[in-house]
Structure formats: structure tokens, C-alpha cells
Amino acid sequence: MKKFILLVVLLIFFVFLLLPPPDLEEKYINEFYDNTLVFEKIEDIVCQDVEKIPTLRATPGNLENGGLARLLNKMNVVQIVVKPENQICTITLVRDVLGFAGSGYSYKYRLNVRHPITYDKTIHGVKKNATESLKSGDNTVTYDIHLSNNWYLTYTGS
């Protein structure tokens, strides 16, 4: 019985550990606005010639372009994903990921989101990260917060 109680306590602890801190989203939004020029430079470097944009998935440490790597490191980006889609440059900058055993969350800055899921408190709940909100069949919550131009902050939680 003691082992069962300990297991339940540990499970509850891990669930709360995998929830993002309540002010994390605000931090990333402010981070974007405080560094708008950095995001514009990243966009300029990656999307120079739309017809020649390579598909890319890399960490800043694995990039050949040192200038781009420095900009990504400045923003604490852990991974960049670039895909040309219908002559449009799409960029995903993975900012924060935490997960364990199918539960967790991620925050990504994304450029040119094709079909953004706009945050709506009537759908997503008053608390943006509420697990009761907008669940798909796989218990995932996703929404996009418009930042500027075609940049979004995307939250995904499960």
C-alpha cells in the first residue's frame, strides 16, 4: 500500500513538473518583441531566395552558417526547421520543449504558419494551458499567438 501511495505521489509530481510555468508564455512573447530585429535577420538569412530554400532541420551547433547559429543561440533556440512550401519560406524555431512519457509541452516561434489556430479563451479556457481545453483525439492542445507580420508563438501541450 505504501508503494502505491508513493507511486501516486510521484506521478502527480511528474505531471506538475511537466506543466509550463504560468508566466512562460508571456516571457516568450516579450522575448520576441524585445528581439524583433533578430527575428527579422533570421528571416532574411533563411528566406533570401525562396526558390533555393533547402529543407533543413538542425541544432544551432550543426549549422554551417555561423551568423545564423549565433542568432539562434542568442534566442536560446534549440532547433531550426525550414521548409519551402508553395514558394513560401516557413521557419520553425523550437524555443522550449519538456516532455516525459507522452506528456509535456513545447513553445515554438513560427514564420508563415499556413493555418494558425488562434487562441480563443472560449475554446481554450480562461487559463491558456488548461488541459481541459481543445483536445484532439491524442489529448494534445495547440494554439498560435500572432506576434507580428507572419510570426507566431505556438504552444503545444499534452
C-alpha positions as a Python dict, from the first residue, in 0.01 Angstrom:
ca = {
    (1, 'M'): (0, 0, 0),
    (2, 'K'): (285, 240, 84),
    (3, 'K'): (441, 170, -255),
    (4, 'F'): (113, 251, -427),
    (5, 'I'): (80, 582, -241),
    (6, 'L'): (441, 668, -322),
    (7, 'L'): (379, 586, -688),
    (8, 'V'): (71, 810, -697),
    (9, 'V'): (261, 1096, -531),
    (10, 'L'): (549, 1060, -778),
    (11, 'L'): (306, 1050, -1071),
    (12, 'I'): (135, 1370, -953),
    (13, 'F'): (476, 1532, -904),
    (14, 'F'): (582, 1447, -1261),
    (15, 'V'): (254, 1575, -1406),
    (16, 'F'): (302, 1912, -1235),
    (17, 'L'): (668, 1917, -1331),
    (18, 'L'): (574, 1881, -1699),
    (19, 'L'): (331, 2176, -1697),
    (20, 'P'): (487, 2500, -1815),
    (21, 'P'): (521, 2777, -1556),
    (22, 'P'): (225, 3015, -1588),
    (23, 'D'): (435, 3314, -1694),
    (24, 'L'): (646, 3128, -1952),
    (25, 'E'): (421, 3221, -2242),
    (26, 'E'): (437, 3590, -2152),
    (27, 'K'): (815, 3561, -2126),
    (28, 'Y'): (841, 3424, -2482),
    (29, 'I'): (605, 3687, -2621),
    (30, 'N'): (812, 3965, -2459),
    (31, 'E'): (1130, 3796, -2577),
    (32, 'F'): (1004, 3818, -2935),
    (33, 'Y'): (914, 4187, -2911),
    (34, 'D'): (1243, 4271, -2739),
    (35, 'N'): (1433, 4098, -3021),
    (36, 'T'): (1225, 4171, -3330),
    (37, 'L'): (1537, 4269, -3525),
    (38, 'V'): (1697, 3931, -3451),
    (39, 'F'): (1392, 3750, -3588),
    (40, 'E'): (1397, 3972, -3896),
    (41, 'K'): (1766, 3888, -3951),
    (42, 'I'): (1694, 3516, -3917),
    (43, 'E'): (1416, 3551, -4172),
    (44, 'D'): (1644, 3746, -4408),
    (45, 'I'): (1922, 3486, -4386),
    (46, 'V'): (1698, 3181, -4428),
    (47, 'C'): (1448, 3317, -4680),
    (48, 'Q'): (1684, 3508, -4911),
    (49, 'D'): (1597, 3321, -5229),
    (50, 'V'): (1262, 3144, -5196),
    (51, 'E'): (1328, 2920, -5495),
    (52, 'K'): (1653, 2789, -5345),
    (53, 'I'): (1546, 2737, -4983),
    (54, 'P'): (1668, 2396, -4869),
    (55, 'T'): (1467, 2180, -4633),
    (56, 'L'): (1660, 2199, -4308),
    (57, 'R'): (1635, 2050, -3959),
    (58, 'A'): (1931, 2130, -3736),
    (59, 'T'): (2051, 2248, -3399),
    (60, 'P'): (2247, 2575, -3392),
    (61, 'G'): (2568, 2378, -3328),
    (62, 'N'): (2525, 2181, -3651),
    (63, 'L'): (2478, 2478, -3885),
    (64, 'E'): (2739, 2576, -4142),
    (65, 'N'): (2620, 2938, -4134),
    (66, 'G'): (2793, 3082, -3825),
    (67, 'G'): (2593, 3405, -3835),
    (68, 'L'): (2263, 3217, -3826),
    (69, 'A'): (2392, 2992, -3548),
    (70, 'R'): (2486, 3297, -3337),
    (71, 'L'): (2141, 3450, -3383),
    (72, 'L'): (1971, 3123, -3285),
    (73, 'N'): (2195, 3086, -2981),
    (74, 'K'): (2117, 3444, -2880),
    (75, 'M'): (1746, 3349, -2874),
    (76, 'N'): (1812, 3016, -2697),
    (77, 'V'): (1663, 2826, -2991),
    (78, 'V'): (1727, 2452, -2960),
    (79, 'Q'): (1634, 2358, -3318),
    (80, 'I'): (1552, 2521, -3650),
    (81, 'V'): (1328, 2364, -3913),
    (82, 'V'): (1298, 2524, -4256),
    (83, 'K'): (1063, 2405, -4530),
    (84, 'P'): (980, 2567, -4860),
    (85, 'E'): (604, 2531, -4911),
    (86, 'N'): (447, 2655, -5235),
    (87, 'Q'): (717, 2919, -5287),
    (88, 'I'): (679, 3035, -4925),
    (89, 'C'): (957, 3013, -4670),
    (90, 'T'): (838, 2851, -4347),
    (91, 'I'): (1056, 2857, -4038),
    (92, 'T'): (1005, 2684, -3704),
    (93, 'L'): (1233, 2784, -3418),
    (94, 'V'): (1193, 2542, -3129),
    (95, 'R'): (1238, 2753, -2818),
    (96, 'D'): (1142, 2521, -2534),
    (97, 'V'): (1050, 2153, -2508),
    (98, 'L'): (986, 1947, -2199),
    (99, 'G'): (831, 1605, -2200),
    (100, 'F'): (824, 1263, -2044),
    (101, 'A'): (618, 953, -2120),
    (102, 'G'): (383, 1124, -2365),
    (103, 'S'): (318, 1432, -2151),
    (104, 'G'): (478, 1771, -2181),
    (105, 'Y'): (479, 2095, -2372),
    (106, 'S'): (665, 2293, -2635),
    (107, 'Y'): (692, 2655, -2744),
    (108, 'K'): (797, 2740, -3098),
    (109, 'Y'): (835, 3062, -3291),
    (110, 'R'): (697, 3001, -3640),
    (111, 'L'): (701, 3205, -3959),
    (112, 'N'): (432, 3176, -4228),
    (113, 'V'): (200, 2938, -4045),
    (114, 'R'): (-35, 2802, -4308),
    (115, 'H'): (-346, 2756, -4089),
    (116, 'P'): (-287, 2914, -3748),
    (117, 'I'): (-508, 2807, -3459),
    (118, 'T'): (-579, 3139, -3296),
    (119, 'Y'): (-601, 3136, -2918),
    (120, 'D'): (-960, 3179, -2807),
    (121, 'K'): (-1042, 3168, -2437),
    (122, 'T'): (-1390, 3031, -2511),
    (123, 'I'): (-1228, 2730, -2679),
    (124, 'H'): (-902, 2702, -2490),
    (125, 'G'): (-1035, 2804, -2149),
    (126, 'V'): (-954, 3102, -1934),
    (127, 'K'): (-620, 2954, -1838),
    (128, 'K'): (-436, 2913, -2168),
    (129, 'N'): (-254, 2598, -2064),
    (130, 'A'): (-559, 2423, -1921),
    (131, 'T'): (-550, 2054, -2007),
    (132, 'E'): (-929, 2052, -2045),
    (133, 'S'): (-907, 2285, -2344),
    (134, 'L'): (-931, 2197, -2715),
    (135, 'K'): (-816, 1839, -2706),
    (136, 'S'): (-778, 1635, -3017),
    (137, 'G'): (-803, 1258, -3011),
    (138, 'D'): (-446, 1234, -2884),
    (139, 'N'): (-506, 1470, -2588),
    (140, 'T'): (-300, 1747, -2742),
    (141, 'V'): (-370, 2117, -2702),
    (142, 'T'): (-227, 2351, -2966),
    (143, 'Y'): (-277, 2719, -3040),
    (144, 'D'): (-91, 3001, -3212),
    (145, 'I'): (-43, 3354, -3081),
    (146, 'H'): (8, 3612, -3354),
    (147, 'L'): (317, 3822, -3279),
    (148, 'S'): (383, 4038, -3586),
    (149, 'N'): (379, 4014, -3963),
    (150, 'N'): (376, 3640, -4023),
    (151, 'W'): (541, 3533, -3695),
    (152, 'Y'): (354, 3327, -3434),
    (153, 'L'): (429, 3170, -3098),
    (154, 'T'): (290, 2817, -3100),
    (155, 'Y'): (210, 2629, -2781),
    (156, 'T'): (158, 2253, -2784),
    (157, 'G'): (81, 2058, -2470),
    (158, 'S'): (-26, 1705, -2390),
}
